[in-house]
Coordinates of C-alpha atoms and ligand atoms in Angstrom, one line a residue:
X1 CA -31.5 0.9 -10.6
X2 CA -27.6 1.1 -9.8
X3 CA -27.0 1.7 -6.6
X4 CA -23.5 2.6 -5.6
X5 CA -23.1 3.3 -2.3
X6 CA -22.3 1.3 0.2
X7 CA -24.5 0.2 2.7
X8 CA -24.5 1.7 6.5
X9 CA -24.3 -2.2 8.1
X10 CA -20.7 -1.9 8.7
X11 CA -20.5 2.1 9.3
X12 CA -19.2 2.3 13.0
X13 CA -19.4 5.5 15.3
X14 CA -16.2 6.5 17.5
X15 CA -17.0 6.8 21.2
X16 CA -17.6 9.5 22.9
X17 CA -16.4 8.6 26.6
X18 CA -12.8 9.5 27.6
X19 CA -10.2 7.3 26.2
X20 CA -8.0 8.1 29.0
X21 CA -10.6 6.5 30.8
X22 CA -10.2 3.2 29.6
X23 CA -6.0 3.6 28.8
X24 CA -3.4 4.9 30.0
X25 CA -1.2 6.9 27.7
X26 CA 2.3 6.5 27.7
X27 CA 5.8 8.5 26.7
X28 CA 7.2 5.6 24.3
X29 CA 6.2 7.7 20.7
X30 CA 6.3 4.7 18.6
X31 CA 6.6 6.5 15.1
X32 CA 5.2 9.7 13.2
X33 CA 2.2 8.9 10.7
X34 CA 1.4 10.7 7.8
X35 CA -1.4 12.2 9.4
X36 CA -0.9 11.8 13.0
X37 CA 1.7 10.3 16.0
X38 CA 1.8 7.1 17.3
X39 CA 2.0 6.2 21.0
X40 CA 2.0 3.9 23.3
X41 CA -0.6 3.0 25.4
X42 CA -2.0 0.2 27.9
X43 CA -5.7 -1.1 28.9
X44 CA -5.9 0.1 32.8
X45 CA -8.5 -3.2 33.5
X46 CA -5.9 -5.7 31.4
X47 CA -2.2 -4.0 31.7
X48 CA -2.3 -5.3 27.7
X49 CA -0.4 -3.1 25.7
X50 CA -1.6 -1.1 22.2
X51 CA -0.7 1.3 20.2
X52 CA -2.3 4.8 20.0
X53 CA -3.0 7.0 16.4
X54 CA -3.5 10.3 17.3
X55 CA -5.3 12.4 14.8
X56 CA -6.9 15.8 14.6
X57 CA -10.4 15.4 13.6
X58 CA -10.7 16.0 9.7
X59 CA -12.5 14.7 6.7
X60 CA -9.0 13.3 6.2
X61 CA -8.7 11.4 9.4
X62 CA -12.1 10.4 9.0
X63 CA -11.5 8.4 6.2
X64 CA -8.5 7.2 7.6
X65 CA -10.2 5.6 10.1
X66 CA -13.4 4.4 7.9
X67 CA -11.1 2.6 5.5
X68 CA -9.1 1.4 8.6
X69 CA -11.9 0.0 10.1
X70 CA -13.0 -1.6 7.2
X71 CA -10.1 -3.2 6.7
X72 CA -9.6 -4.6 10.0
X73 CA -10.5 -8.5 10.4
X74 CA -7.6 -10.0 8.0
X75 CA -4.7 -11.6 9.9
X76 CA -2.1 -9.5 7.7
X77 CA -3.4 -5.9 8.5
X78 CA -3.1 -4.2 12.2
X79 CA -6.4 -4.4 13.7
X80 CA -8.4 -1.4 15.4
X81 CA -9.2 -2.1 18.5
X82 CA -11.5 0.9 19.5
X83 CA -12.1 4.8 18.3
X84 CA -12.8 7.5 20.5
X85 CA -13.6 11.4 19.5
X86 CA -12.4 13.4 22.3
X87 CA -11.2 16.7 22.7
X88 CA -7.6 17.7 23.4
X89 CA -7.2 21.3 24.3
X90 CA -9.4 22.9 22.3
X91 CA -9.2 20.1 19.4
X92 CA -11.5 17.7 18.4
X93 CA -9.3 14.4 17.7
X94 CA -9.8 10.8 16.8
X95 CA -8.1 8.2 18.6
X96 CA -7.4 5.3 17.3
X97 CA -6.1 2.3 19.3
X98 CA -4.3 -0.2 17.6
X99 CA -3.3 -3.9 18.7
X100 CA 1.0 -3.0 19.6
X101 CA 2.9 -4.8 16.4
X102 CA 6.4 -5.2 19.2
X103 CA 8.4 -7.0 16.8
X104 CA 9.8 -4.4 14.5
X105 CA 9.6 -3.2 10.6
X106 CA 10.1 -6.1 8.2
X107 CA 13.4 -5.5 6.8
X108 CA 15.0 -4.5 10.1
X109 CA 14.1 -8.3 11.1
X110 CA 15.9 -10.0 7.8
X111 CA 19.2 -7.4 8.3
X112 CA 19.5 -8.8 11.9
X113 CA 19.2 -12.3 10.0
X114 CA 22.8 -14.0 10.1
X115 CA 24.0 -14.6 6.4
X116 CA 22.1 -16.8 4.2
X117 CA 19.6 -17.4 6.9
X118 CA 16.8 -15.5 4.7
X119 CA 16.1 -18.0 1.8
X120 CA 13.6 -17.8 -1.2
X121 CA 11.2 -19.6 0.4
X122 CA 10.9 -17.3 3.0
X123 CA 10.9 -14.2 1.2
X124 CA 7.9 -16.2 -0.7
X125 CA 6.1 -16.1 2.5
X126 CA 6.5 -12.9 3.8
X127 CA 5.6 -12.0 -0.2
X128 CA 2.3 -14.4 0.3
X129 CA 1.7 -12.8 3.6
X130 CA 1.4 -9.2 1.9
X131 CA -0.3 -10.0 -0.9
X132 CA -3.8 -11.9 1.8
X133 CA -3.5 -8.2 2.8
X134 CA -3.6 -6.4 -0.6
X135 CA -6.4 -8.9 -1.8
X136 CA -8.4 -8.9 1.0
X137 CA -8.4 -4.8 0.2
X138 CA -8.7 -4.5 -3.1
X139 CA -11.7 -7.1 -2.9
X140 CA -13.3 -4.7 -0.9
X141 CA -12.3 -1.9 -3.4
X142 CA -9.5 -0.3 -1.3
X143 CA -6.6 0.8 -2.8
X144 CA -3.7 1.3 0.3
X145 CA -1.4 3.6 -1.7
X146 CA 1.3 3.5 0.4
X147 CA 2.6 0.2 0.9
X148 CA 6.8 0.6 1.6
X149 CA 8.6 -1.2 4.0
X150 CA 8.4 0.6 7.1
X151 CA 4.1 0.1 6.9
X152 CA 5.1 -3.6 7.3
X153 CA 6.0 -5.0 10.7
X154 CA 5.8 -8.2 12.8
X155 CA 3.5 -9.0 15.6
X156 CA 6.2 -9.9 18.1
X157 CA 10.2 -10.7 18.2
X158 CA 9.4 -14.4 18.5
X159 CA 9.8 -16.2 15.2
X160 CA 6.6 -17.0 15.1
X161 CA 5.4 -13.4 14.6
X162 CA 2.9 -12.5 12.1
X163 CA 3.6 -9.7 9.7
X164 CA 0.7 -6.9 9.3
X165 CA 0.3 -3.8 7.1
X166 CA -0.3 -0.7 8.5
X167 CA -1.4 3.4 7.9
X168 CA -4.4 3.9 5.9
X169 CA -3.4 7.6 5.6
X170 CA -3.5 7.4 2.4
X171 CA -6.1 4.6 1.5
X172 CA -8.7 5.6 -0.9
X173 CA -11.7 3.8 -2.2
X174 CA -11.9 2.9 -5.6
X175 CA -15.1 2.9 -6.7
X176 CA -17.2 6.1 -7.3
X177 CA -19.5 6.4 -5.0
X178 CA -22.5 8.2 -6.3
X179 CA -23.2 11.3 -3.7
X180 CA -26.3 12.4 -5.5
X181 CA -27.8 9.0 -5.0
X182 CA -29.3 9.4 -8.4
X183 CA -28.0 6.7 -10.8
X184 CA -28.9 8.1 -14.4
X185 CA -28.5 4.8 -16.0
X186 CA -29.6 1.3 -16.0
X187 CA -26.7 -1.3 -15.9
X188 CA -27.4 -3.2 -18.9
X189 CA -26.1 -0.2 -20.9
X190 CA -23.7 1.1 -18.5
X191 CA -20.5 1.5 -20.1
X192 CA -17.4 0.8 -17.8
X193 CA -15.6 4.0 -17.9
X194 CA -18.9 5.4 -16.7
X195 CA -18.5 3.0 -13.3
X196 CA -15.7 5.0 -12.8
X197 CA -11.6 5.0 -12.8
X198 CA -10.7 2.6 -10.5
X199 CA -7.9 0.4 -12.0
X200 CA -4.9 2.7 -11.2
X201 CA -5.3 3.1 -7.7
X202 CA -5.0 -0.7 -7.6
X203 CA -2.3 -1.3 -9.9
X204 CA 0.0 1.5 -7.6
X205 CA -0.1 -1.2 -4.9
X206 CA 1.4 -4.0 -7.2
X207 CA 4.1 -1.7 -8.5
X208 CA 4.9 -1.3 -4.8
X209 CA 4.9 -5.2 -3.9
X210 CA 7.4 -5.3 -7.2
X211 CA 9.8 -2.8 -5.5
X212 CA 8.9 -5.0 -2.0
X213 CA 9.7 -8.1 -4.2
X214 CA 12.9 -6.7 -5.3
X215 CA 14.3 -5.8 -2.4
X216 CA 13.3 -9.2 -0.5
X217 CA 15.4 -11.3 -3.1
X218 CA 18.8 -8.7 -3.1
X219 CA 18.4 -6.7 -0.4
X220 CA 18.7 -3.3 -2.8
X221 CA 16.1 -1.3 -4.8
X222 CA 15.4 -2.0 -8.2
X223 CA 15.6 1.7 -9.0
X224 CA 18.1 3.8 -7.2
X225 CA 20.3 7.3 -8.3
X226 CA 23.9 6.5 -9.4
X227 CA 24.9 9.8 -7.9
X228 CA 23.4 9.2 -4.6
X229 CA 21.1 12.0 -4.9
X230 CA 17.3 11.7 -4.2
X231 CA 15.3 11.7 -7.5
X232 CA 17.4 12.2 -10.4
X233 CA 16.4 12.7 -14.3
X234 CA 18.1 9.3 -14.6
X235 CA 16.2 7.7 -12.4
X236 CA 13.5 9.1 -12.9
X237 CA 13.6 8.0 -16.9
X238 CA 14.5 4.1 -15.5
X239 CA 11.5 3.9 -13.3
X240 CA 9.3 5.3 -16.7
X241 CA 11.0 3.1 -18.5
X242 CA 10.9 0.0 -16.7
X243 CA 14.7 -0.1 -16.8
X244 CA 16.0 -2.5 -14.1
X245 CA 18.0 -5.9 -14.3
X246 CA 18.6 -8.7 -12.3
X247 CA 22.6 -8.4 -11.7
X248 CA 25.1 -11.6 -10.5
X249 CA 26.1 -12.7 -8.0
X250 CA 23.0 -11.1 -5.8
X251 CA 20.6 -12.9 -8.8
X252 CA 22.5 -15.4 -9.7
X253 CA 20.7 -18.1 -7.7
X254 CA 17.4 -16.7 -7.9
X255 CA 14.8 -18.7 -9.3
X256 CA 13.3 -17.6 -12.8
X257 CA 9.7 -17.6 -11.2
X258 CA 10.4 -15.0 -9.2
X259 CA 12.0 -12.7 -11.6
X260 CA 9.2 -13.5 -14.1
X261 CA 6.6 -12.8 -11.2
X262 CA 8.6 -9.2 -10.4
X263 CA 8.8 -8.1 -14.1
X264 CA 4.5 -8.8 -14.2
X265 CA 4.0 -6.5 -10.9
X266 CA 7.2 -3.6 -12.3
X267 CA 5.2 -3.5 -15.8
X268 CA 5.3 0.1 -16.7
X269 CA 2.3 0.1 -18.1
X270 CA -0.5 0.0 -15.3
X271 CA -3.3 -1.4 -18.1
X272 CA -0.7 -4.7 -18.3
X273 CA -0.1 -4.9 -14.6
X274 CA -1.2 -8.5 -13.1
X275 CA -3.9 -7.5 -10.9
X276 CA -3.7 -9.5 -7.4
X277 CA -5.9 -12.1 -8.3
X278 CA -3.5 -13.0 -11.0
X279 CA -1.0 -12.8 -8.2
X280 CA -2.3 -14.9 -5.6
X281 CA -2.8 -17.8 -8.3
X282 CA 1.5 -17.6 -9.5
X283 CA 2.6 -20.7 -7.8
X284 CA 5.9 -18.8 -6.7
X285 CA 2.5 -17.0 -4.1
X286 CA 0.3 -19.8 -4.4
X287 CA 2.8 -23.2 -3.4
X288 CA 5.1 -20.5 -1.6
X289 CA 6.1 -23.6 0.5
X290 CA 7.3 -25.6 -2.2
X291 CA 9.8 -22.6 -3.3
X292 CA 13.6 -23.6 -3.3
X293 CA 15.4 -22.9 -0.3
X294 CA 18.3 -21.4 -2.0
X295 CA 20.1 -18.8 0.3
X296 CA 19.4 -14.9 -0.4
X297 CA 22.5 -12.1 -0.2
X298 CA 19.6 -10.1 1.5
X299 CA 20.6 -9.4 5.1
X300 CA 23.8 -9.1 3.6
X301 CA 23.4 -6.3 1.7
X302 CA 20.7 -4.2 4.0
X303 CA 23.9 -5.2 6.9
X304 CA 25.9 -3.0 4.3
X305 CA 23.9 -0.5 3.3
X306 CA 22.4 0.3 6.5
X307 CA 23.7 3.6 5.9
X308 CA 21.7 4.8 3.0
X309 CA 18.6 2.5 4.2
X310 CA 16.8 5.8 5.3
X311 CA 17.5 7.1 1.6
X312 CA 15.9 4.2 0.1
X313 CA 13.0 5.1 2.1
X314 CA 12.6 8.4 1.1
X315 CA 12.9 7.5 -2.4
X316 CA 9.8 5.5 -2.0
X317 CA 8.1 7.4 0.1
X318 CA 8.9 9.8 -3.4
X319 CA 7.6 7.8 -5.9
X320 CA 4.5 6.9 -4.3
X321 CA 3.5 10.1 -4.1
X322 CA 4.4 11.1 -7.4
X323 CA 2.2 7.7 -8.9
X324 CA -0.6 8.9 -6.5
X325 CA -0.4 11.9 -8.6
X326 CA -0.1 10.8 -11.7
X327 CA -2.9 8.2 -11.6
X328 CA -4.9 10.4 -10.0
X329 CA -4.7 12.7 -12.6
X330 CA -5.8 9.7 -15.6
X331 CA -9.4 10.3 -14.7
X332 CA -8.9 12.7 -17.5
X333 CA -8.7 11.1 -20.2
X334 CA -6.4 12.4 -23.5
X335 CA -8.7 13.9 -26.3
X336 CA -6.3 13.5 -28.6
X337 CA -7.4 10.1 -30.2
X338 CA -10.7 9.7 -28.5
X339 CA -13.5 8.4 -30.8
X340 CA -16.3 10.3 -28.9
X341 CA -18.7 11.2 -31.7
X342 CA -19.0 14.7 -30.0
X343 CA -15.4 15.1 -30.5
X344 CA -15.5 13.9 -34.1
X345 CA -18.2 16.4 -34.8
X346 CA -16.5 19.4 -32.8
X347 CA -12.7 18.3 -34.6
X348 CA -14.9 19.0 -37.9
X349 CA -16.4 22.3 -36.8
X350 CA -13.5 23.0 -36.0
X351 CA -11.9 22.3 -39.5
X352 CA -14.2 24.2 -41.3
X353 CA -14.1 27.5 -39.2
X354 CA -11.0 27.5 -37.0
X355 CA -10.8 29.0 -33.7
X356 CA -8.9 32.4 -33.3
Ligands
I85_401 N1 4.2 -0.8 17.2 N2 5.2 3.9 9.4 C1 6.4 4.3 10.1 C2 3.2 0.6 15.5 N3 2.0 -1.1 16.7 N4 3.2 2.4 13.2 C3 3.8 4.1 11.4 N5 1.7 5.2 10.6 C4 0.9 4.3 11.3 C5 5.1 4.6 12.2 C6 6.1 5.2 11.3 C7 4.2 3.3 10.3 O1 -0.3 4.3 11.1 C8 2.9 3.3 12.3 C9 1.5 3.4 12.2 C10 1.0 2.5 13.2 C11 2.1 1.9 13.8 C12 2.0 0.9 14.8 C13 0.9 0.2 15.0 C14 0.9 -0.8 16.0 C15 3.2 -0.4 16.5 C16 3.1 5.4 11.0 C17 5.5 -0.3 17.2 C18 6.5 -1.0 18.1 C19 6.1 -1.3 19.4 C20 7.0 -1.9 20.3 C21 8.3 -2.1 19.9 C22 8.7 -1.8 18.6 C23 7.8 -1.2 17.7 O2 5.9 0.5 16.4 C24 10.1 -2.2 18.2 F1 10.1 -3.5 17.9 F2 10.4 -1.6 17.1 F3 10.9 -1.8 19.1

């Protein structure tokens, strides 16, 4: 017998005692979630600063938090600290404290960079640093879903910081968990469609380190609107398409491995996608520290575009909610040119006595 569900080892229970307690809850709102706000707090034994997730108790918050937690323990991904279920006039929340990331979102760091300080080898790193995240992840079958640039920030202003992903609001487990607890098959014969969908959820967060790529090496978007306007039918045919390029003099430097490595992770086809296994073994990830040094127009060009930066964001924030759509919605699989024998038969019924 199968079993599928994972096992209650790990599961961890939110505290029930008073956070306020323990912390003391500050002013400084550090950012708006997609679930919940983020404060500032500090520990009232140890002064030590952290960051506070507010959210109001909910299936959804709960599995926020589960995946959260779950995910906490690699170096690149903001660790939990503690959970507490308390009630806050009248509502039931979950409160989650976070260790306090105080040195900024990644791409605010390499604007404030002076020019051609950011090289290729550096934005190898930071690329190598996000990717021991997504793998250590997607080995335990979570798909993050929402990985953009302001989800990515540093540790500390000191150049020694270490760069963490954050917000599991939209985190989802990819494999199908079975709630009946009844597997109706052996796993000999099991067919792998039957194990359930979980490739696309997955492949969103290497389109997403593409676009992350991208932006790195040039300091713009692979996709953007000519008009200036959010989504347009343009664009929006470009990004189905796969249509970006690699234009002088912002490319003209950059090594071939790297725009091979992007064009792998921006394959339109999710099917063809390099997985992050394949990934973490491209030397340009793998020997990130033998990468050529050669100067990026980066901090350049986020310096002059600071302007529309927020518009960038959106238009990510956009399109990965529009995959998370989409790929949710492959589960169902198109009839059209199945080879299900009950299809076959039914096509021929079907043939002989049409339907009204
Ligand atoms: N520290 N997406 C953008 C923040 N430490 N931030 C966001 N979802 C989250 C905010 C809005 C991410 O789950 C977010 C979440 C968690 C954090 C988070 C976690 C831990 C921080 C929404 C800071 C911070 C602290 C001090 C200074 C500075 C930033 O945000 C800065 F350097 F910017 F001044």
């Amino acid at each position: 017998m199968l079993k599928t569900t994972t096992s209650n080892v790990n599961d961890r229970v939110p505290k029930t005692t008073l956070l306020v307690d323990d912390y003391e809850i500050s002013n400084t709102v550090l950012g708006l979630g997609i679930n919940g706000k983020v404060v500032q707090c500090s520990n009232r034994k140890t002064q030590q600063k952290y960051a506070l997730k507010v959210l109001l108790d909910n299936p959804k918050a709960r599995r926020e938090v589960d995946l959260h937690w779950r995910a906490s323990g690699c170096r690149h991904i903001v660790n939990i600290i503690d959970v507490y279920e308390n009630t806050y006039s009248g509502n039931k929340c979950l409160l989650v404290v976070m260790e306090c990331m105080e040195g900024g979102e990644l791409f605010q760091r390499i604007q404030d960079k002076r020019d051609g300080a950011f090289t290729e080898r550096e934005a190898a790193q930071v690329m190598h640093d996000i990717c021991v995240a997504v793998h250590y992840l997607h080995s335990k079958d979570i798909a993050h879903r929402d990985l953009k640039p302001e989800n990515l920030l540093y540790t500390t202003p000191a150049p020694n910081a270490i760069l963490k992903l954050t917000d599991f609001g939209f985190a989802k487990e990819t494999l199908i968990k079975d709630t009946l607890q009844t597997p109706c098959y052996t796993p000999y014969y099991v067919a792998p469609e039957v194990l359930g969908p979980e490739k696309y959820d997955k492949s969103c967060d290497i389109w997403s380190l593409g676009v992350i790529m991208y932006i790195l090496l040039c300091g713009f978007p692979p996709f953007y609107s000519n008009h200036g306007e959010a989504i347009s039918p343009g664009m929006r045919s470009r990004i189905r398409t796969g249509q970006y390029d690699f234009p002088d003099p912002e490319w003209r430097n950059v090594s071939q491995a790297a725009k091979d490595l992007i064009k792998g992770m921006l394959n339109v086809n999710p099917s063809q996608r390099l997985t992050i296994v394949q990934v973490m073994r491209n030397s340009w990830i793998a020997q990130y520290t033998q990468v050529p040094q050669t100067p990026l127009h980066t901090g350049r060009m986020l310096k002059e575009s600071e302007d529309t930066w927020p518009e960038v964001q959106e238009e990510m924030t956009r399109s990965l909610a529009t995959m998370r759509v989409d790929y949710d919605q492959t589960h169902i699989k198109p009839l059209d040119n199945s080879e299900n024998n009950l299809l076959k038969r039914r096509r021929k019924l079907e043939e002989i006595s049409p339907k009204a």
